mmCIF file of C-alpha atoms and ligand atoms in Angstrom:
data_model
loop_
_atom_site.group_PDB
_atom_site.id
_atom_site.type_symbol
_atom_site.label_atom_id
_atom_site.label_comp_id
_atom_site.label_asym_id
_atom_site.label_seq_id
_atom_site.Cartn_x
_atom_site.Cartn_y
_atom_site.Cartn_z
ATOM 1 C CA MET A 1 42.778 33.157 72.691
ATOM 2 C CA GLU A 2 40.746 34.678 70.653
ATOM 3 C CA HIS A 3 36.735 34.384 71.469
ATOM 4 C CA TYR A 4 34.851 33.842 68.163
ATOM 5 C CA THR A 5 31.666 35.427 67.855
ATOM 6 C CA PRO A 6 29.285 33.221 66.674
ATOM 7 C CA SER A 7 26.874 33.585 63.976
ATOM 8 C CA THR A 8 23.384 36.230 65.380
ATOM 9 C CA PRO A 9 20.908 35.218 66.066
ATOM 10 C CA GLU A 10 19.345 36.881 63.252
ATOM 11 C CA SER A 11 21.159 34.915 60.643
ATOM 12 C CA ALA A 12 19.823 31.756 62.793
ATOM 13 C CA THR A 13 16.700 32.352 62.495
ATOM 14 C CA ALA A 14 16.652 33.264 58.890
ATOM 15 C CA GLN A 15 17.534 29.343 59.203
ATOM 16 C CA ASN A 16 21.205 29.720 58.430
ATOM 17 C CA LEU A 17 22.204 27.317 60.697
ATOM 18 C CA ARG A 18 25.835 26.005 60.504
ATOM 19 C CA HIS A 19 27.057 22.450 60.182
ATOM 20 C CA ASP A 20 30.643 23.319 60.210
ATOM 21 C CA TRP A 21 31.763 24.647 63.629
ATOM 22 C CA THR A 22 35.366 23.837 64.052
ATOM 23 C CA LEU A 23 36.758 22.547 67.497
ATOM 24 C CA ALA A 24 38.321 25.827 67.711
ATOM 25 C CA GLU A 25 35.387 27.878 67.290
ATOM 26 C CA ILE A 26 33.214 25.579 69.889
ATOM 27 C CA GLU A 27 36.634 25.846 72.360
ATOM 28 C CA SER A 28 35.740 29.658 71.969
ATOM 29 C CA ILE A 29 32.149 29.746 72.659
ATOM 30 C CA TYR A 30 32.690 27.108 75.230
ATOM 31 C CA THR A 31 35.371 28.928 77.341
ATOM 32 C CA LEU A 32 33.802 32.446 76.999
ATOM 33 C CA PRO A 33 33.798 34.724 80.260
ATOM 34 C CA LEU A 34 30.307 33.220 81.739
ATOM 35 C CA PRO A 35 28.481 36.083 81.604
ATOM 36 C CA GLU A 36 29.439 36.946 78.020
ATOM 37 C CA LEU A 37 27.870 33.293 77.290
ATOM 38 C CA VAL A 38 25.203 32.997 79.024
ATOM 39 C CA PHE A 39 23.911 36.385 77.252
ATOM 40 C CA ARG A 40 24.559 34.577 73.810
ATOM 41 C CA ALA A 41 22.918 31.659 74.679
ATOM 42 C CA GLN A 42 20.291 33.569 76.008
ATOM 43 C CA SER A 43 19.668 36.076 73.140
ATOM 44 C CA ALA A 44 19.681 32.890 70.467
ATOM 45 C CA HIS A 45 17.411 31.067 72.740
ATOM 46 C CA ARG A 46 15.049 33.841 72.735
ATOM 47 C CA GLN A 47 15.135 34.048 68.874
ATOM 48 C CA ASN A 48 13.911 30.839 68.671
ATOM 49 C CA HIS A 49 11.900 29.544 71.898
ATOM 50 C CA ALA A 50 9.875 30.780 74.049
ATOM 51 C CA ALA A 51 11.604 32.216 77.212
ATOM 52 C CA ASN A 52 10.229 30.893 80.416
ATOM 53 C CA GLU A 53 9.163 28.275 78.996
ATOM 54 C CA VAL A 54 10.104 23.988 79.337
ATOM 55 C CA GLN A 55 8.623 21.164 78.066
ATOM 56 C CA GLY A 56 8.036 18.361 80.200
ATOM 57 C CA CYS A 57 9.142 14.746 79.105
ATOM 58 C CA VAL A 58 8.030 11.672 81.325
ATOM 59 C CA LEU A 59 10.259 8.794 80.722
ATOM 60 C CA LEU A 60 9.511 4.801 81.165
ATOM 61 C CA SER A 61 11.474 1.968 81.031
ATOM 62 C CA ILE A 62 9.920 -0.491 78.846
ATOM 63 C CA LYS A 63 12.509 -3.068 79.146
ATOM 64 C CA THR A 64 14.855 -3.594 82.404
ATOM 65 C CA GLY A 65 17.952 -4.921 82.553
ATOM 66 C CA GLY A 66 19.769 -7.643 81.198
ATOM 67 C CA CYS A 67 21.449 -5.292 78.350
ATOM 68 C CA PRO A 68 24.698 -7.073 76.339
ATOM 69 C CA GLU A 69 26.197 -3.318 75.957
ATOM 70 C CA ASP A 70 28.709 -2.885 78.237
ATOM 71 C CA CYS A 71 28.320 0.796 78.082
ATOM 72 C CA ALA A 72 30.303 2.049 81.575
ATOM 73 C CA TYR A 73 28.024 4.523 82.980
ATOM 74 C CA CYS A 74 24.526 2.339 82.451
ATOM 75 C CA PRO A 75 23.336 0.456 85.408
ATOM 76 C CA GLN A 76 20.976 -1.531 82.804
ATOM 77 C CA SER A 77 24.183 -3.378 81.366
ATOM 78 C CA ALA A 78 24.516 -7.071 81.747
ATOM 79 C CA HIS A 79 28.427 -6.407 82.512
ATOM 80 C CA TYR A 80 27.945 -5.030 85.601
ATOM 81 C CA LYS A 81 26.163 -5.906 89.618
ATOM 82 C CA THR A 82 24.393 -2.940 90.307
ATOM 83 C CA GLY A 83 21.466 -5.139 92.116
ATOM 84 C CA LEU A 84 19.329 -3.776 89.095
ATOM 85 C CA GLU A 85 16.080 -6.552 89.024
ATOM 86 C CA LYS A 86 15.137 -7.147 85.710
ATOM 87 C CA LYS A 87 12.071 -6.682 83.887
ATOM 88 C CA ASP A 88 10.828 -7.914 80.239
ATOM 89 C CA LEU A 89 8.801 -5.991 77.875
ATOM 90 C CA LEU A 90 5.964 -4.362 79.643
ATOM 91 C CA ASP A 91 2.113 -5.118 78.598
ATOM 92 C CA VAL A 92 0.850 -2.141 76.420
ATOM 93 C CA ASP A 93 -1.893 -1.285 78.959
ATOM 94 C CA GLU A 94 0.929 -1.147 82.057
ATOM 95 C CA ALA A 95 2.882 1.810 79.089
ATOM 96 C CA LEU A 96 -0.195 3.772 78.320
ATOM 97 C CA ALA A 97 -1.655 3.856 82.136
ATOM 98 C CA SER A 98 2.294 5.721 82.856
ATOM 99 C CA ALA A 99 1.606 7.815 80.231
ATOM 100 C CA ARG A 100 -1.527 8.835 80.856
ATOM 101 C CA ALA A 101 -0.191 9.263 84.011
ATOM 102 C CA ALA A 102 2.025 11.033 82.320
ATOM 103 C CA HIS A 103 -0.455 13.708 80.175
ATOM 104 C CA ALA A 104 -2.518 14.245 83.149
ATOM 105 C CA GLN A 105 1.116 15.698 85.310
ATOM 106 C CA GLY A 106 1.611 18.181 82.416
ATOM 107 C CA ALA A 107 4.007 16.249 80.090
ATOM 108 C CA THR A 108 3.638 16.741 76.581
ATOM 109 C CA ARG A 109 6.447 14.238 75.195
ATOM 110 C CA PHE A 110 6.655 10.499 76.473
ATOM 111 C CA CYS A 111 9.952 8.866 75.843
ATOM 112 C CA MET A 112 9.949 4.470 76.235
ATOM 113 C CA GLY A 113 13.383 2.920 76.568
ATOM 114 C CA ALA A 114 14.165 -0.441 76.517
ATOM 115 C CA ALA A 115 17.779 -1.787 77.628
ATOM 116 C CA TRP A 116 18.056 -3.537 74.106
ATOM 117 C CA ARG A 117 21.818 -3.525 71.821
ATOM 118 C CA GLU A 118 18.690 -3.723 68.778
ATOM 119 C CA VAL A 119 15.291 -4.411 68.323
ATOM 120 C CA PRO A 120 14.443 -7.664 68.523
ATOM 121 C CA LYS A 121 12.011 -8.838 65.726
ATOM 122 C CA GLY A 122 8.219 -10.186 65.908
ATOM 123 C CA GLU A 123 5.601 -9.278 68.331
ATOM 124 C CA PRO A 124 7.834 -7.445 70.944
ATOM 125 C CA PHE A 125 8.251 -4.649 68.310
ATOM 126 C CA GLU A 126 4.764 -5.087 67.270
ATOM 127 C CA ARG A 127 4.061 -4.295 70.929
ATOM 128 C CA VAL A 128 6.036 -0.981 70.978
ATOM 129 C CA LEU A 129 4.627 -0.162 68.052
ATOM 130 C CA THR A 130 1.056 -0.765 69.559
ATOM 131 C CA MET A 131 2.789 1.550 72.330
ATOM 132 C CA ILE A 132 3.086 4.270 70.198
ATOM 133 C CA ARG A 133 0.227 4.488 68.557
ATOM 134 C CA GLY A 134 -1.034 4.412 72.248
ATOM 135 C CA VAL A 135 0.954 7.169 73.170
ATOM 136 C CA ARG A 136 0.381 9.484 70.051
ATOM 137 C CA ASP A 137 -3.369 8.560 70.344
ATOM 138 C CA LEU A 138 -3.381 10.833 73.928
ATOM 139 C CA GLY A 139 -2.300 13.290 72.160
ATOM 140 C CA MET A 140 1.450 13.863 73.247
ATOM 141 C CA GLU A 141 5.170 13.200 70.955
ATOM 142 C CA ALA A 142 6.278 9.786 71.648
ATOM 143 C CA CYS A 143 9.958 8.794 71.511
ATOM 144 C CA CYS A 144 11.486 6.095 71.949
ATOM 145 C CA THR A 145 15.313 4.315 72.188
ATOM 146 C CA LEU A 146 15.827 0.689 71.420
ATOM 147 C CA GLY A 147 19.212 0.965 70.511
ATOM 148 C CA MET A 148 20.552 0.224 66.782
ATOM 149 C CA LEU A 149 17.342 -0.038 64.222
ATOM 150 C CA THR A 150 17.258 -1.458 60.471
ATOM 151 C CA GLN A 151 16.109 0.576 58.160
ATOM 152 C CA PRO A 152 12.960 -1.030 58.022
ATOM 153 C CA GLN A 153 12.139 -0.923 61.717
ATOM 154 C CA ALA A 154 12.687 2.729 61.690
ATOM 155 C CA ASP A 155 10.422 2.758 58.776
ATOM 156 C CA ALA A 156 7.543 0.897 60.845
ATOM 157 C CA LEU A 157 8.478 3.269 64.046
ATOM 158 C CA ALA A 158 7.628 6.192 61.354
ATOM 159 C CA GLU A 159 4.314 4.681 60.004
ATOM 160 C CA ALA A 160 3.209 3.660 63.788
ATOM 161 C CA GLY A 161 3.766 7.683 64.489
ATOM 162 C CA LEU A 162 6.882 7.853 66.132
ATOM 163 C CA THR A 163 7.804 11.551 66.432
ATOM 164 C CA ALA A 164 11.345 11.329 67.770
ATOM 165 C CA TYR A 165 14.391 8.642 68.231
ATOM 166 C CA ASN A 166 16.831 9.326 70.912
ATOM 167 C CA HIS A 167 20.249 7.552 70.204
ATOM 168 C CA ASN A 168 22.625 9.226 72.204
ATOM 169 C CA LEU A 169 26.452 9.352 70.445
ATOM 170 C CA ASP A 170 27.423 10.405 74.404
ATOM 171 C CA THR A 171 30.822 11.661 74.252
ATOM 172 C CA SER A 172 33.844 12.329 71.337
ATOM 173 C CA SER A 173 34.444 9.518 68.635
ATOM 174 C CA GLU A 174 37.993 9.696 70.486
ATOM 175 C CA PHE A 175 37.051 9.039 73.771
ATOM 176 C CA TYR A 176 34.156 6.866 72.604
ATOM 177 C CA GLY A 177 36.014 3.375 73.261
ATOM 178 C CA GLU A 178 36.993 4.255 76.895
ATOM 179 C CA ILE A 179 33.169 4.219 77.664
ATOM 180 C CA ILE A 180 31.753 1.124 75.147
ATOM 181 C CA SER A 181 33.546 -1.288 73.488
ATOM 182 C CA THR A 182 30.556 -3.436 72.401
ATOM 183 C CA ARG A 183 29.585 -1.167 69.410
ATOM 184 C CA THR A 184 31.101 1.856 67.121
ATOM 185 C CA TYR A 185 30.739 5.317 67.047
ATOM 186 C CA LYS A 186 30.316 4.310 63.578
ATOM 187 C CA ASP A 187 27.235 1.758 64.636
ATOM 188 C CA ARG A 188 25.572 4.622 65.969
ATOM 189 C CA LEU A 189 25.542 7.294 63.178
ATOM 190 C CA ALA A 190 24.298 4.319 61.004
ATOM 191 C CA THR A 191 21.406 4.014 62.972
ATOM 192 C CA LEU A 192 20.859 7.723 63.505
ATOM 193 C CA GLU A 193 20.522 8.047 59.370
ATOM 194 C CA ARG A 194 18.144 5.344 59.281
ATOM 195 C CA VAL A 195 16.020 7.677 61.519
ATOM 196 C CA ARG A 196 16.481 10.248 59.507
ATOM 197 C CA THR A 197 15.626 8.909 56.384
ATOM 198 C CA ALA A 198 12.803 7.229 57.769
ATOM 199 C CA GLY A 199 11.336 10.717 58.459
ATOM 200 C CA ILE A 200 11.244 10.724 62.216
ATOM 201 C CA THR A 201 12.720 13.655 63.931
ATOM 202 C CA VAL A 202 16.413 13.242 65.824
ATOM 203 C CA CYS A 203 16.934 13.290 69.805
ATOM 204 C CA CYS A 204 20.782 12.904 69.897
ATOM 205 C CA GLY A 205 23.000 13.726 72.738
ATOM 206 C CA GLY A 206 25.430 12.921 75.515
ATOM 207 C CA ILE A 207 27.257 12.932 78.982
ATOM 208 C CA ILE A 208 29.560 14.853 80.965
ATOM 209 C CA GLY A 209 31.713 13.518 83.927
ATOM 210 C CA LEU A 210 32.638 10.387 82.663
ATOM 211 C CA GLY A 211 36.521 11.307 82.841
ATOM 212 C CA GLU A 212 36.310 13.062 79.813
ATOM 213 C CA SER A 213 37.890 16.633 79.168
ATOM 214 C CA ARG A 214 36.847 19.345 77.711
ATOM 215 C CA ARG A 215 38.226 18.546 74.146
ATOM 216 C CA GLU A 216 36.185 15.616 74.135
ATOM 217 C CA ARG A 217 32.816 17.596 74.837
ATOM 218 C CA TYR A 218 33.815 20.222 71.848
ATOM 219 C CA GLY A 219 34.774 16.576 69.713
ATOM 220 C CA LEU A 220 30.783 16.053 71.044
ATOM 221 C CA LEU A 221 29.513 19.445 70.500
ATOM 222 C CA ARG A 222 31.265 19.296 66.642
ATOM 223 C CA GLU A 223 29.758 15.884 65.952
ATOM 224 C CA LEU A 224 26.070 16.691 67.217
ATOM 225 C CA SER A 225 26.189 20.692 65.435
ATOM 226 C CA SER A 226 27.699 18.600 62.050
ATOM 227 C CA LEU A 227 24.270 16.061 61.563
ATOM 228 C CA THR A 228 22.214 17.645 59.135
ATOM 229 C CA PRO A 229 20.087 18.868 60.298
ATOM 230 C CA HIS A 230 20.663 19.142 63.411
ATOM 231 C CA PRO A 231 18.867 17.099 65.710
ATOM 232 C CA GLU A 232 16.146 18.408 66.659
ATOM 233 C CA SER A 233 16.405 17.192 70.347
ATOM 234 C CA VAL A 234 19.565 17.183 72.134
ATOM 235 C CA PRO A 235 19.660 15.748 75.406
ATOM 236 C CA VAL A 236 22.502 16.928 77.927
ATOM 237 C CA ASN A 237 22.733 13.995 80.635
ATOM 238 C CA MET A 238 25.286 14.415 83.894
ATOM 239 C CA LEU A 239 26.453 11.159 84.589
ATOM 240 C CA VAL A 240 24.414 9.913 87.768
ATOM 241 C CA ARG A 241 26.895 7.461 89.681
ATOM 242 C CA VAL A 242 25.723 3.766 90.119
ATOM 243 C CA GLU A 243 27.080 1.388 92.431
ATOM 244 C CA GLY A 244 28.603 -1.639 90.657
ATOM 245 C CA THR A 245 29.554 0.198 86.923
ATOM 246 C CA PRO A 246 33.215 0.993 86.517
ATOM 247 C CA LEU A 247 32.527 4.893 86.595
ATOM 248 C CA ALA A 248 30.686 4.690 89.876
ATOM 249 C CA GLY A 249 34.038 6.089 91.683
ATOM 250 C CA GLN A 250 34.004 9.253 88.758
ATOM 251 C CA GLN A 251 34.914 12.634 90.472
ATOM 252 C CA THR A 252 31.412 15.199 90.616
ATOM 253 C CA GLU A 253 31.383 17.297 87.895
ATOM 254 C CA ASP A 254 31.145 20.778 88.288
ATOM 255 C CA PRO A 255 27.769 22.018 87.073
ATOM 256 C CA LEU A 256 29.090 25.194 86.127
ATOM 257 C CA GLU A 257 30.033 22.608 83.122
ATOM 258 C CA LEU A 258 27.292 21.634 82.395
ATOM 259 C CA VAL A 259 26.003 24.988 81.999
ATOM 260 C CA ARG A 260 28.738 26.031 79.623
ATOM 261 C CA MET A 261 27.573 22.554 77.982
ATOM 262 C CA ILE A 262 24.429 23.485 77.658
ATOM 263 C CA ALA A 263 24.654 27.094 76.416
ATOM 264 C CA THR A 264 27.195 26.190 73.623
ATOM 265 C CA ALA A 265 24.922 23.601 72.423
ATOM 266 C CA ARG A 266 21.861 26.587 72.299
ATOM 267 C CA ILE A 267 24.476 28.457 70.372
ATOM 268 C CA LEU A 268 25.538 26.059 67.981
ATOM 269 C CA MET A 269 22.239 24.388 67.558
ATOM 270 C CA PRO A 270 19.983 27.261 68.347
ATOM 271 C CA LYS A 271 16.642 25.630 67.602
ATOM 272 C CA SER A 272 16.671 22.489 68.580
ATOM 273 C CA PHE A 273 15.680 21.935 71.989
ATOM 274 C CA VAL A 274 18.189 21.157 74.876
ATOM 275 C CA ARG A 275 17.475 18.928 77.296
ATOM 276 C CA LEU A 276 18.688 19.018 80.712
ATOM 277 C CA SER A 277 18.707 15.430 81.430
ATOM 278 C CA ALA A 278 19.994 12.851 83.605
ATOM 279 C CA GLY A 279 21.606 14.317 86.893
ATOM 280 C CA ARG A 280 19.401 17.395 88.212
ATOM 281 C CA LEU A 281 19.085 15.639 91.713
ATOM 282 C CA SER A 282 22.394 16.674 92.236
ATOM 283 C CA LEU A 283 22.022 20.083 91.270
ATOM 284 C CA SER A 284 21.129 23.547 93.629
ATOM 285 C CA ASP A 285 17.532 25.152 92.456
ATOM 286 C CA GLU A 286 20.352 27.777 91.476
ATOM 287 C CA ALA A 287 22.256 25.978 89.149
ATOM 288 C CA GLN A 288 19.109 24.348 87.497
ATOM 289 C CA ALA A 289 17.848 28.121 86.804
ATOM 290 C CA LEU A 290 21.507 28.822 85.317
ATOM 291 C CA CYS A 291 20.620 25.756 82.602
ATOM 292 C CA PHE A 292 17.655 27.542 81.970
ATOM 293 C CA LEU A 293 19.058 30.965 81.436
ATOM 294 C CA ALA A 294 21.519 29.054 79.300
ATOM 295 C CA GLY A 295 19.396 27.597 76.795
ATOM 296 C CA ALA A 296 17.707 24.439 78.511
ATOM 297 C CA ASN A 297 14.099 24.325 77.493
ATOM 298 C CA SER A 298 13.177 20.680 78.099
ATOM 299 C CA ILE A 299 12.894 18.466 81.789
ATOM 300 C CA PHE A 300 12.165 14.846 82.550
ATOM 301 C CA MET A 301 9.484 15.300 85.041
ATOM 302 C CA GLY A 302 8.532 12.246 87.717
ATOM 303 C CA GLU A 303 10.575 10.518 90.154
ATOM 304 C CA LYS A 304 12.531 7.984 87.989
ATOM 305 C CA LEU A 305 14.323 8.559 84.947
ATOM 306 C CA LEU A 306 15.082 5.215 83.687
ATOM 307 C CA THR A 307 16.272 3.558 86.753
ATOM 308 C CA THR A 308 17.659 6.151 88.582
ATOM 309 C CA PRO A 309 15.557 9.084 90.625
ATOM 310 C CA ASN A 310 14.787 12.213 89.709
ATOM 311 C CA PRO A 311 13.351 14.846 91.227
ATOM 312 C CA GLU A 312 9.090 14.816 92.285
ATOM 313 C CA THR A 313 7.323 17.111 90.048
ATOM 314 C CA ASP A 314 5.837 18.689 93.010
ATOM 315 C CA ALA A 315 9.373 20.080 93.688
ATOM 316 C CA ASP A 316 9.732 20.868 90.104
ATOM 317 C CA GLN A 317 6.304 22.661 89.761
ATOM 318 C CA ARG A 318 7.410 24.494 93.103
ATOM 319 C CA LEU A 319 10.982 25.063 91.175
ATOM 320 C CA LEU A 320 9.453 26.254 88.281
ATOM 321 C CA ASP A 321 6.700 28.386 89.851
ATOM 322 C CA LYS A 322 9.526 30.053 91.908
ATOM 323 C CA LEU A 323 11.249 31.297 88.449
ATOM 324 C CA GLY A 324 8.541 32.262 87.027
ATOM 325 C CA MET A 325 8.431 29.855 84.512
ATOM 326 C CA ARG A 326 5.984 26.897 83.020
ATOM 327 C CA LEU A 327 5.792 23.834 81.006
ATOM 328 C CA ILE A 328 4.844 24.239 77.753
ATOM 329 C CA PRO A 329 1.033 24.004 76.971
ATOM 330 C CA GLN A 330 -0.041 20.481 76.421
ATOM 331 C CA THR A 331 -1.792 21.911 73.014
ATOM 332 C CA GLN A 332 0.824 24.033 71.939
ATOM 333 C CA ALA A 333 3.559 21.031 72.386
ATOM 334 C CA ASP A 334 1.625 19.013 70.234
ATOM 335 C CA ALA A 335 2.474 20.433 67.157
ATOM 336 C CA ALA A 336 5.859 21.972 68.258
ATOM 337 C CA GLU A 337 7.585 19.105 67.152
ATOM 338 C CA THR A 338 5.672 16.225 65.102
ATOM 339 C CA SER A 339 7.113 13.650 63.040
ATOM 340 C CA ALA A 340 7.132 14.024 59.068
ATOM 341 C CA HIS A 341 4.999 10.869 59.221
ATOM 342 C CA GLY A 342 3.047 11.877 62.324
ATOM 343 C CA ARG A 343 -0.909 11.142 62.545
ATOM 344 C CA GLY A 344 -1.997 13.774 65.190
HETATM 345 N N1 SAM B 1 19.986 1.401 75.255
HETATM 346 C C1 SAM B 1 19.394 2.472 74.144
HETATM 347 C C2 SAM B 1 20.801 3.409 74.089
HETATM 348 O O1 SAM B 1 21.781 3.153 74.600
HETATM 349 O O2 SAM B 1 20.129 3.747 73.156
HETATM 350 C C3 SAM B 1 18.256 3.472 75.094
HETATM 351 C C4 SAM B 1 18.517 3.672 76.393
HETATM 352 S S1 SAM B 1 20.070 4.381 77.417
HETATM 353 C C5 SAM B 1 19.735 4.412 79.347
HETATM 354 C C6 SAM B 1 20.019 6.332 76.804
HETATM 355 C C7 SAM B 1 20.917 7.154 77.250
HETATM 356 O O3 SAM B 1 20.809 7.354 79.088
HETATM 357 C C8 SAM B 1 22.360 6.531 77.271
HETATM 358 O O4 SAM B 1 22.995 7.163 75.580
HETATM 359 C C9 SAM B 1 22.889 7.882 77.694
HETATM 360 O O5 SAM B 1 23.239 8.756 77.230
HETATM 361 C C10 SAM B 1 21.742 7.792 78.967
HETATM 362 N N2 SAM B 1 22.724 7.070 80.600
HETATM 363 C C11 SAM B 1 22.483 5.851 80.797
HETATM 364 N N3 SAM B 1 22.564 6.018 81.889
HETATM 365 C C12 SAM B 1 22.779 6.732 82.775
HETATM 366 C C13 SAM B 1 23.930 7.288 83.902
HETATM 367 N N4 SAM B 1 24.009 6.937 84.509
HETATM 368 N N5 SAM B 1 23.703 8.490 83.858
HETATM 369 C C14 SAM B 1 23.704 9.961 82.871
HETATM 370 N N6 SAM B 1 23.422 9.578 81.485
HETATM 371 C C15 SAM B 1 22.907 7.788 81.655
HETATM 372 C C1 DTB B 2 18.874 11.018 77.377
HETATM 373 O O1 DTB B 2 19.916 10.956 76.771
HETATM 374 N N1 DTB B 2 18.637 10.814 78.655
HETATM 375 C C2 DTB B 2 17.334 9.819 79.065
HETATM 376 C C3 DTB B 2 17.171 9.089 77.674
HETATM 377 N N2 DTB B 2 17.971 10.182 76.777
HETATM 378 C C4 DTB B 2 16.016 8.345 77.366
HETATM 379 C C5 DTB B 2 17.869 8.522 79.654
HETATM 380 C C6 DTB B 2 18.727 8.940 81.447
HETATM 381 C C7 DTB B 2 18.821 7.630 81.842
HETATM 382 C C8 DTB B 2 19.418 7.701 83.034
HETATM 383 C C9 DTB B 2 20.206 7.083 84.055
HETATM 384 C C10 DTB B 2 18.677 5.657 84.081
HETATM 385 O O2 DTB B 2 17.656 6.430 84.833
HETATM 386 O O3 DTB B 2 18.670 4.349 84.096
HETATM 387 FE FE1 SF4 B 3 22.016 -1.035 77.106
HETATM 388 FE FE2 SF4 B 3 21.745 1.694 76.361
HETATM 389 FE FE3 SF4 B 3 22.746 0.876 78.950
HETATM 390 FE FE4 SF4 B 3 24.171 0.848 76.704
HETATM 391 S S1 SF4 B 3 23.017 2.965 77.437
HETATM 392 S S2 SF4 B 3 24.296 -0.785 78.349
HETATM 393 S S3 SF4 B 3 22.681 0.060 75.346
HETATM 394 S S4 SF4 B 3 20.308 0.029 77.779
#
């Protein structure tokens, strides 16, 4: 197959970002010889981002388990017996204590996740808004992932100073139904649209290792890159297999597929933060280094993601030291990605 030559990093710096990548073009990038792929991704990366820095983010599950959705990968779905302990919405103080600890660890972004299909009205939502204000007052970026939103809810989140809203498309529209039956791709896109309309930055990515083919990955990358503007943040997760979920017995994914996914995302969406998200515990230091070379510039720090384990902060610090890399300093990151309605 003829390999497509992607738009040069120069044109990307001139804001000439493309939203019309075709499946064939995406395939020809994804399947480039690995040295060529990583070189092109690294070139795009250096034109748009500091070469040796990654953003440190910390996740907190503010409402755990009992989710009515049936996402086949998720330990928090009420449809599966995963033995997860359910927890009601945390108090504001608990959440902010966790945010302060994240700040002390050097994180610049604090992400709060709730196992909701959609945001409940009334006091719980008001409590989340108070948490967001508190995180912003610490000088950190605040991100939330709370399920589907109405427009007034998105507007209220923006008003509270929310930097980013995470809502993943997860996989291609064609494969989506194999993984989730309780909502549609269209529902997902509608919430993303509301987030955009509210002026909150979009954090939207997906998962590899669900049993999808490469074609499904190209489909996801096409959907993400067709969003206009591109999501400012693109998390790339590798499935964490959890006992009790339908995907517990899924085959281990080849880490080089993750590297290809990250590199292709970097080339298609050169200005976005590409986040090396779930699945790092199963990656060697060398595989993570390749992900950084391929253009990943963010990690989740701390011993837990939402409910599953993640590398210890000390281990991550040792890895970054070994690679001669560092976390994006706190003052710089505060300015890096702010909401249109940002308070700080
Ligand atoms: N309930 C909200 C939602 O689905 O939008 C927010 C929380 S949900 C846990 C956030 C994302 O985490 C999912 O969209 C999925 O991409 C990722 N995720 C969940 N479980 C995972 C797993 N076992 N392995 C990898 N990624 C996972
Ligand atoms: C995202 O794409 N990955 C993060 C964040 N956004 C919210 C969540 C990963 C969750 C992994 C499974 C768990 O720990 O429950
Ligand atoms: Fe619920 Fe989100 Fe888990 Fe799906 S991924 S079951 S929506 S918490």
